[in-house]
mmCIF file with all atom_site columns, C-alpha atoms in Angstrom:
data_model
loop_
_atom_site.group_PDB
_atom_site.id
_atom_site.type_symbol
_atom_site.label_atom_id
_atom_site.label_alt_id
_atom_site.label_comp_id
_atom_site.label_asym_id
_atom_site.label_entity_id
_atom_site.label_seq_id
_atom_site.pdbx_PDB_ins_code
_atom_site.Cartn_x
_atom_site.Cartn_y
_atom_site.Cartn_z
_atom_site.occupancy
_atom_site.B_iso_or_equiv
_atom_site.pdbx_formal_charge
_atom_site.auth_seq_id
_atom_site.auth_comp_id
_atom_site.auth_asym_id
_atom_site.auth_atom_id
_atom_site.pdbx_PDB_model_num
ATOM 1   C CA . UNK A 1 1   ? 74.091  121.246 100.490 1.00 41.00 ? 25  UNK A CA 1
ATOM 2   C CA . UNK A 1 2   ? 76.217  120.386 103.424 1.00 44.00 ? 26  UNK A CA 1
ATOM 3   C CA . UNK A 1 3   ? 74.315  117.482 103.975 1.00 45.00 ? 27  UNK A CA 1
ATOM 4   C CA . UNK A 1 4   ? 75.571  115.700 100.628 1.00 48.00 ? 28  UNK A CA 1
ATOM 5   C CA . UNK A 1 5   ? 78.836  115.427 102.454 1.00 49.00 ? 29  UNK A CA 1
ATOM 6   C CA . UNK A 1 6   ? 77.767  114.309 105.655 1.00 47.00 ? 30  UNK A CA 1
ATOM 7   C CA . UNK A 1 7   ? 78.963  110.793 106.849 1.00 48.00 ? 31  UNK A CA 1
ATOM 8   C CA . UNK A 1 8   ? 81.947  110.931 104.411 1.00 54.00 ? 32  UNK A CA 1
ATOM 9   C CA . UNK A 1 9   ? 84.998  109.707 105.766 1.00 54.00 ? 33  UNK A CA 1
ATOM 10  C CA . UNK A 1 10  ? 88.706  110.868 105.407 1.00 53.00 ? 34  UNK A CA 1
ATOM 11  C CA . UNK A 1 11  ? 91.247  108.644 103.758 1.00 63.00 ? 35  UNK A CA 1
ATOM 12  C CA . UNK A 1 12  ? 91.990  105.628 105.807 1.00 66.00 ? 36  UNK A CA 1
ATOM 13  C CA . UNK A 1 13  ? 93.895  102.330 105.459 1.00 71.00 ? 37  UNK A CA 1
ATOM 14  C CA . UNK A 1 14  ? 92.610  98.846  104.546 1.00 71.00 ? 38  UNK A CA 1
ATOM 15  C CA . UNK A 1 15  ? 93.576  97.496  108.234 1.00 78.00 ? 39  UNK A CA 1
ATOM 16  C CA . UNK A 1 16  ? 90.883  100.156 109.659 1.00 84.00 ? 40  UNK A CA 1
ATOM 17  C CA . UNK A 1 17  ? 88.100  98.493  107.349 1.00 90.00 ? 41  UNK A CA 1
ATOM 18  C CA . UNK A 1 18  ? 85.244  97.070  109.351 1.00 91.00 ? 42  UNK A CA 1
ATOM 19  C CA . UNK A 1 19  ? 82.959  96.281  106.500 1.00 94.00 ? 43  UNK A CA 1
ATOM 20  C CA . UNK A 1 20  ? 83.921  95.213  103.019 1.00 95.00 ? 44  UNK A CA 1
ATOM 21  C CA . UNK A 1 21  ? 80.776  95.878  100.728 1.00 97.00 ? 45  UNK A CA 1
ATOM 22  C CA . UNK A 1 22  ? 80.567  93.660  97.685  1.00 97.00 ? 46  UNK A CA 1
ATOM 23  C CA . UNK A 1 23  ? 79.762  96.222  94.935  1.00 97.00 ? 47  UNK A CA 1
ATOM 24  C CA . UNK A 1 24  ? 79.536  94.567  91.778  1.00 97.00 ? 48  UNK A CA 1
ATOM 25  C CA . UNK A 1 25  ? 81.213  92.157  89.222  1.00 97.00 ? 49  UNK A CA 1
ATOM 26  C CA . UNK A 1 26  ? 84.616  93.231  87.801  1.00 97.00 ? 50  UNK A CA 1
ATOM 27  C CA . UNK A 1 27  ? 82.978  93.089  84.577  1.00 97.00 ? 51  UNK A CA 1
ATOM 28  C CA . UNK A 1 28  ? 80.310  95.844  85.549  1.00 97.00 ? 52  UNK A CA 1
ATOM 29  C CA . UNK A 1 29  ? 82.826  98.858  85.749  1.00 97.00 ? 53  UNK A CA 1
ATOM 30  C CA . UNK A 1 30  ? 84.376  100.191 82.591  1.00 96.00 ? 54  UNK A CA 1
ATOM 31  C CA . UNK A 1 31  ? 87.843  99.826  81.994  1.00 96.00 ? 55  UNK A CA 1
ATOM 32  C CA . UNK A 1 32  ? 89.843  103.000 82.413  1.00 95.00 ? 56  UNK A CA 1
ATOM 33  C CA . UNK A 1 33  ? 86.872  104.798 83.859  1.00 94.00 ? 57  UNK A CA 1
ATOM 34  C CA . UNK A 1 34  ? 84.529  105.279 86.382  1.00 96.00 ? 58  UNK A CA 1
ATOM 35  C CA . UNK A 1 35  ? 81.037  103.943 87.628  1.00 97.00 ? 59  UNK A CA 1
ATOM 36  C CA . UNK A 1 36  ? 78.959  105.177 90.836  1.00 97.00 ? 60  UNK A CA 1
ATOM 37  C CA . UNK A 1 37  ? 77.791  102.608 93.387  1.00 97.00 ? 61  UNK A CA 1
ATOM 38  C CA . UNK A 1 38  ? 75.458  103.292 96.349  1.00 97.00 ? 62  UNK A CA 1
ATOM 39  C CA . UNK A 1 39  ? 76.270  102.105 99.817  1.00 96.00 ? 63  UNK A CA 1
ATOM 40  C CA . UNK A 1 40  ? 73.603  103.065 102.503 1.00 94.00 ? 64  UNK A CA 1
ATOM 41  C CA . UNK A 1 41  ? 73.433  106.826 102.110 1.00 94.00 ? 65  UNK A CA 1
ATOM 42  C CA . UNK A 1 42  ? 76.773  107.097 100.371 1.00 94.00 ? 66  UNK A CA 1
ATOM 43  C CA . UNK A 1 43  ? 77.466  107.477 96.512  1.00 97.00 ? 67  UNK A CA 1
ATOM 44  C CA . UNK A 1 44  ? 80.912  106.189 95.925  1.00 97.00 ? 68  UNK A CA 1
ATOM 45  C CA . UNK A 1 45  ? 83.134  106.417 92.646  1.00 98.00 ? 69  UNK A CA 1
ATOM 46  C CA . UNK A 1 46  ? 84.850  103.416 91.854  1.00 98.00 ? 70  UNK A CA 1
ATOM 47  C CA . UNK A 1 47  ? 87.671  103.534 89.021  1.00 97.00 ? 71  UNK A CA 1
ATOM 48  C CA . UNK A 1 48  ? 89.627  100.851 87.230  1.00 96.00 ? 72  UNK A CA 1
ATOM 49  C CA . UNK A 1 49  ? 93.155  101.759 85.556  1.00 94.00 ? 73  UNK A CA 1
ATOM 50  C CA . UNK A 1 50  ? 93.716  98.773  83.062  1.00 93.00 ? 74  UNK A CA 1
ATOM 51  C CA . UNK A 1 51  ? 97.156  100.036 82.523  1.00 87.00 ? 75  UNK A CA 1
ATOM 52  C CA . UNK A 1 52  ? 98.047  99.777  86.227  1.00 88.00 ? 76  UNK A CA 1
ATOM 53  C CA . UNK A 1 53  ? 95.785  97.050  86.747  1.00 93.00 ? 77  UNK A CA 1
ATOM 54  C CA . UNK A 1 54  ? 94.616  99.006  90.125  1.00 95.00 ? 78  UNK A CA 1
ATOM 55  C CA . UNK A 1 55  ? 91.280  99.974  91.530  1.00 96.00 ? 79  UNK A CA 1
ATOM 56  C CA . UNK A 1 56  ? 90.508  103.071 93.325  1.00 96.00 ? 80  UNK A CA 1
ATOM 57  C CA . UNK A 1 57  ? 87.264  104.577 95.065  1.00 97.00 ? 81  UNK A CA 1
ATOM 58  C CA . UNK A 1 58  ? 86.305  107.967 96.200  1.00 97.00 ? 82  UNK A CA 1
ATOM 59  C CA . UNK A 1 59  ? 83.225  109.937 97.166  1.00 97.00 ? 83  UNK A CA 1
ATOM 60  C CA . UNK A 1 60  ? 81.161  110.809 94.100  1.00 97.00 ? 84  UNK A CA 1
ATOM 61  C CA . UNK A 1 61  ? 80.441  114.195 95.285  1.00 96.00 ? 85  UNK A CA 1
ATOM 62  C CA . UNK A 1 62  ? 82.962  116.950 94.031  1.00 96.00 ? 86  UNK A CA 1
ATOM 63  C CA . UNK A 1 63  ? 83.464  119.338 96.719  1.00 93.00 ? 87  UNK A CA 1
ATOM 64  C CA . UNK A 1 64  ? 83.534  122.316 94.374  1.00 90.00 ? 88  UNK A CA 1
ATOM 65  C CA . UNK A 1 65  ? 79.784  122.502 93.600  1.00 88.00 ? 89  UNK A CA 1
ATOM 66  C CA . UNK A 1 66  ? 78.592  119.444 95.308  1.00 90.00 ? 90  UNK A CA 1
ATOM 67  C CA . UNK A 1 67  ? 77.473  117.734 92.381  1.00 93.00 ? 91  UNK A CA 1
ATOM 68  C CA . UNK A 1 68  ? 77.513  113.745 92.179  1.00 96.00 ? 92  UNK A CA 1
ATOM 69  C CA . UNK A 1 69  ? 79.880  113.656 89.105  1.00 97.00 ? 93  UNK A CA 1
ATOM 70  C CA . UNK A 1 70  ? 83.254  112.253 90.089  1.00 97.00 ? 94  UNK A CA 1
ATOM 71  C CA . UNK A 1 71  ? 82.402  108.726 88.630  1.00 97.00 ? 95  UNK A CA 1
ATOM 72  C CA . UNK A 1 72  ? 81.988  110.286 85.343  1.00 97.00 ? 96  UNK A CA 1
ATOM 73  C CA . UNK A 1 73  ? 85.481  112.202 85.588  1.00 97.00 ? 97  UNK A CA 1
ATOM 74  C CA . UNK A 1 74  ? 88.635  111.854 83.478  1.00 95.00 ? 98  UNK A CA 1
ATOM 75  C CA . UNK A 1 75  ? 91.078  109.725 85.043  1.00 96.00 ? 99  UNK A CA 1
ATOM 76  C CA . UNK A 1 76  ? 94.850  109.924 84.842  1.00 94.00 ? 100 UNK A CA 1
ATOM 77  C CA . UNK A 1 77  ? 98.079  110.755 86.530  1.00 91.00 ? 101 UNK A CA 1
ATOM 78  C CA . UNK A 1 78  ? 100.018 113.616 87.656  1.00 88.00 ? 102 UNK A CA 1
ATOM 79  C CA . UNK A 1 79  ? 103.765 112.710 88.495  1.00 89.00 ? 103 UNK A CA 1
ATOM 80  C CA . UNK A 1 80  ? 102.769 109.278 88.997  1.00 89.00 ? 104 UNK A CA 1
ATOM 81  C CA . UNK A 1 81  ? 99.885  109.935 91.308  1.00 90.00 ? 105 UNK A CA 1
ATOM 82  C CA . UNK A 1 82  ? 96.409  108.525 89.944  1.00 95.00 ? 106 UNK A CA 1
ATOM 83  C CA . UNK A 1 83  ? 94.025  111.238 89.884  1.00 96.00 ? 107 UNK A CA 1
ATOM 84  C CA . UNK A 1 84  ? 90.568  112.103 88.831  1.00 97.00 ? 108 UNK A CA 1
ATOM 85  C CA . UNK A 1 85  ? 89.339  115.250 87.289  1.00 97.00 ? 109 UNK A CA 1
ATOM 86  C CA . UNK A 1 86  ? 85.899  116.359 87.933  1.00 97.00 ? 110 UNK A CA 1
ATOM 87  C CA . UNK A 1 87  ? 83.991  116.537 84.559  1.00 96.00 ? 111 UNK A CA 1
ATOM 88  C CA . UNK A 1 88  ? 82.291  120.039 85.282  1.00 94.00 ? 112 UNK A CA 1
ATOM 89  C CA . UNK A 1 89  ? 85.257  122.369 86.350  1.00 92.00 ? 113 UNK A CA 1
ATOM 90  C CA . UNK A 1 90  ? 88.212  120.132 85.931  1.00 93.00 ? 114 UNK A CA 1
ATOM 91  C CA . UNK A 1 91  ? 89.171  120.166 89.536  1.00 95.00 ? 115 UNK A CA 1
ATOM 92  C CA . UNK A 1 92  ? 91.581  117.151 90.315  1.00 96.00 ? 116 UNK A CA 1
ATOM 93  C CA . UNK A 1 93  ? 91.941  114.995 93.209  1.00 96.00 ? 117 UNK A CA 1
ATOM 94  C CA . UNK A 1 94  ? 94.613  112.271 94.277  1.00 96.00 ? 118 UNK A CA 1
ATOM 95  C CA . UNK A 1 95  ? 92.949  108.779 94.340  1.00 95.00 ? 119 UNK A CA 1
ATOM 96  C CA . UNK A 1 96  ? 95.678  107.704 96.841  1.00 94.00 ? 120 UNK A CA 1
ATOM 97  C CA . UNK A 1 97  ? 95.340  110.496 99.414  1.00 94.00 ? 121 UNK A CA 1
ATOM 98  C CA . UNK A 1 98  ? 92.060  112.390 98.392  1.00 95.00 ? 122 UNK A CA 1
ATOM 99  C CA . UNK A 1 99  ? 94.150  115.620 98.160  1.00 95.00 ? 123 UNK A CA 1
ATOM 100 C CA . UNK A 1 100 ? 93.027  118.386 95.873  1.00 96.00 ? 124 UNK A CA 1
ATOM 101 C CA . UNK A 1 101 ? 95.781  118.838 93.411  1.00 95.00 ? 125 UNK A CA 1
ATOM 102 C CA . UNK A 1 102 ? 94.658  122.301 92.504  1.00 92.00 ? 126 UNK A CA 1
ATOM 103 C CA . UNK A 1 103 ? 95.186  123.269 96.274  1.00 92.00 ? 127 UNK A CA 1
ATOM 104 C CA . UNK A 1 104 ? 92.029  125.333 96.418  1.00 92.00 ? 128 UNK A CA 1
ATOM 105 C CA . UNK A 1 105 ? 89.491  122.587 97.678  1.00 93.00 ? 129 UNK A CA 1
ATOM 106 C CA . UNK A 1 106 ? 89.286  120.313 100.752 1.00 93.00 ? 130 UNK A CA 1
ATOM 107 C CA . UNK A 1 107 ? 90.340  116.638 100.164 1.00 95.00 ? 131 UNK A CA 1
ATOM 108 C CA . UNK A 1 108 ? 87.956  113.911 99.125  1.00 96.00 ? 132 UNK A CA 1
ATOM 109 C CA . UNK A 1 109 ? 87.314  110.870 100.955 1.00 95.00 ? 133 UNK A CA 1
ATOM 110 C CA . UNK A 1 110 ? 89.007  107.719 99.529  1.00 95.00 ? 134 UNK A CA 1
ATOM 111 C CA . UNK A 1 111 ? 87.952  103.984 100.196 1.00 95.00 ? 135 UNK A CA 1
ATOM 112 C CA . UNK A 1 112 ? 90.053  100.982 100.034 1.00 94.00 ? 136 UNK A CA 1
ATOM 113 C CA . UNK A 1 113 ? 89.331  98.642  97.201  1.00 95.00 ? 137 UNK A CA 1
ATOM 114 C CA . UNK A 1 114 ? 90.025  94.821  96.879  1.00 95.00 ? 138 UNK A CA 1
ATOM 115 C CA . UNK A 1 115 ? 89.023  92.343  94.403  1.00 97.00 ? 139 UNK A CA 1
ATOM 116 C CA . UNK A 1 116 ? 87.978  88.813  95.278  1.00 97.00 ? 140 UNK A CA 1
ATOM 117 C CA . UNK A 1 117 ? 86.363  85.960  92.975  1.00 98.00 ? 141 UNK A CA 1
ATOM 118 C CA . UNK A 1 118 ? 85.823  88.508  90.176  1.00 97.00 ? 142 UNK A CA 1
ATOM 119 C CA . UNK A 1 119 ? 83.904  90.712  92.691  1.00 98.00 ? 143 UNK A CA 1
ATOM 120 C CA . UNK A 1 120 ? 84.947  94.510  93.745  1.00 97.00 ? 144 UNK A CA 1
ATOM 121 C CA . UNK A 1 121 ? 84.565  95.203  97.469  1.00 96.00 ? 145 UNK A CA 1
ATOM 122 C CA . UNK A 1 122 ? 84.795  98.467  98.842  1.00 96.00 ? 146 UNK A CA 1
ATOM 123 C CA . UNK A 1 123 ? 86.121  98.952  102.627 1.00 95.00 ? 147 UNK A CA 1
ATOM 124 C CA . UNK A 1 124 ? 84.352  101.058 105.214 1.00 93.00 ? 148 UNK A CA 1
ATOM 125 C CA . UNK A 1 125 ? 84.908  101.715 108.768 1.00 89.00 ? 149 UNK A CA 1
ATOM 126 C CA . UNK A 1 126 ? 81.709  102.111 110.608 1.00 77.00 ? 150 UNK A CA 1
#
């Protein structure tokens, strides 16, 4: 099970990006929800908050049970911090820092997102 989390990165800033992966068209993602994209051996959950007009990306694996489910989680906010709740056990994570908001799990990996020419790009440092 530990191999699921191998190669994941801690949160990093856009200026540390060495590769911008062209994930898909903006219209391929649900509004106010998530979708999963694959980059090399990583599954990445991508979310669009229509109300905020903001995009977020994180690992798709929930560290609680190591299931690839975060892209199907419920998005929302906690005290203004955008968050994702795992659909299986409702563990919540900040989409800004990756911090587990329940305080009982490790943080998840967060990735920078940008939109250019109607395409969504996810940043990686390799």
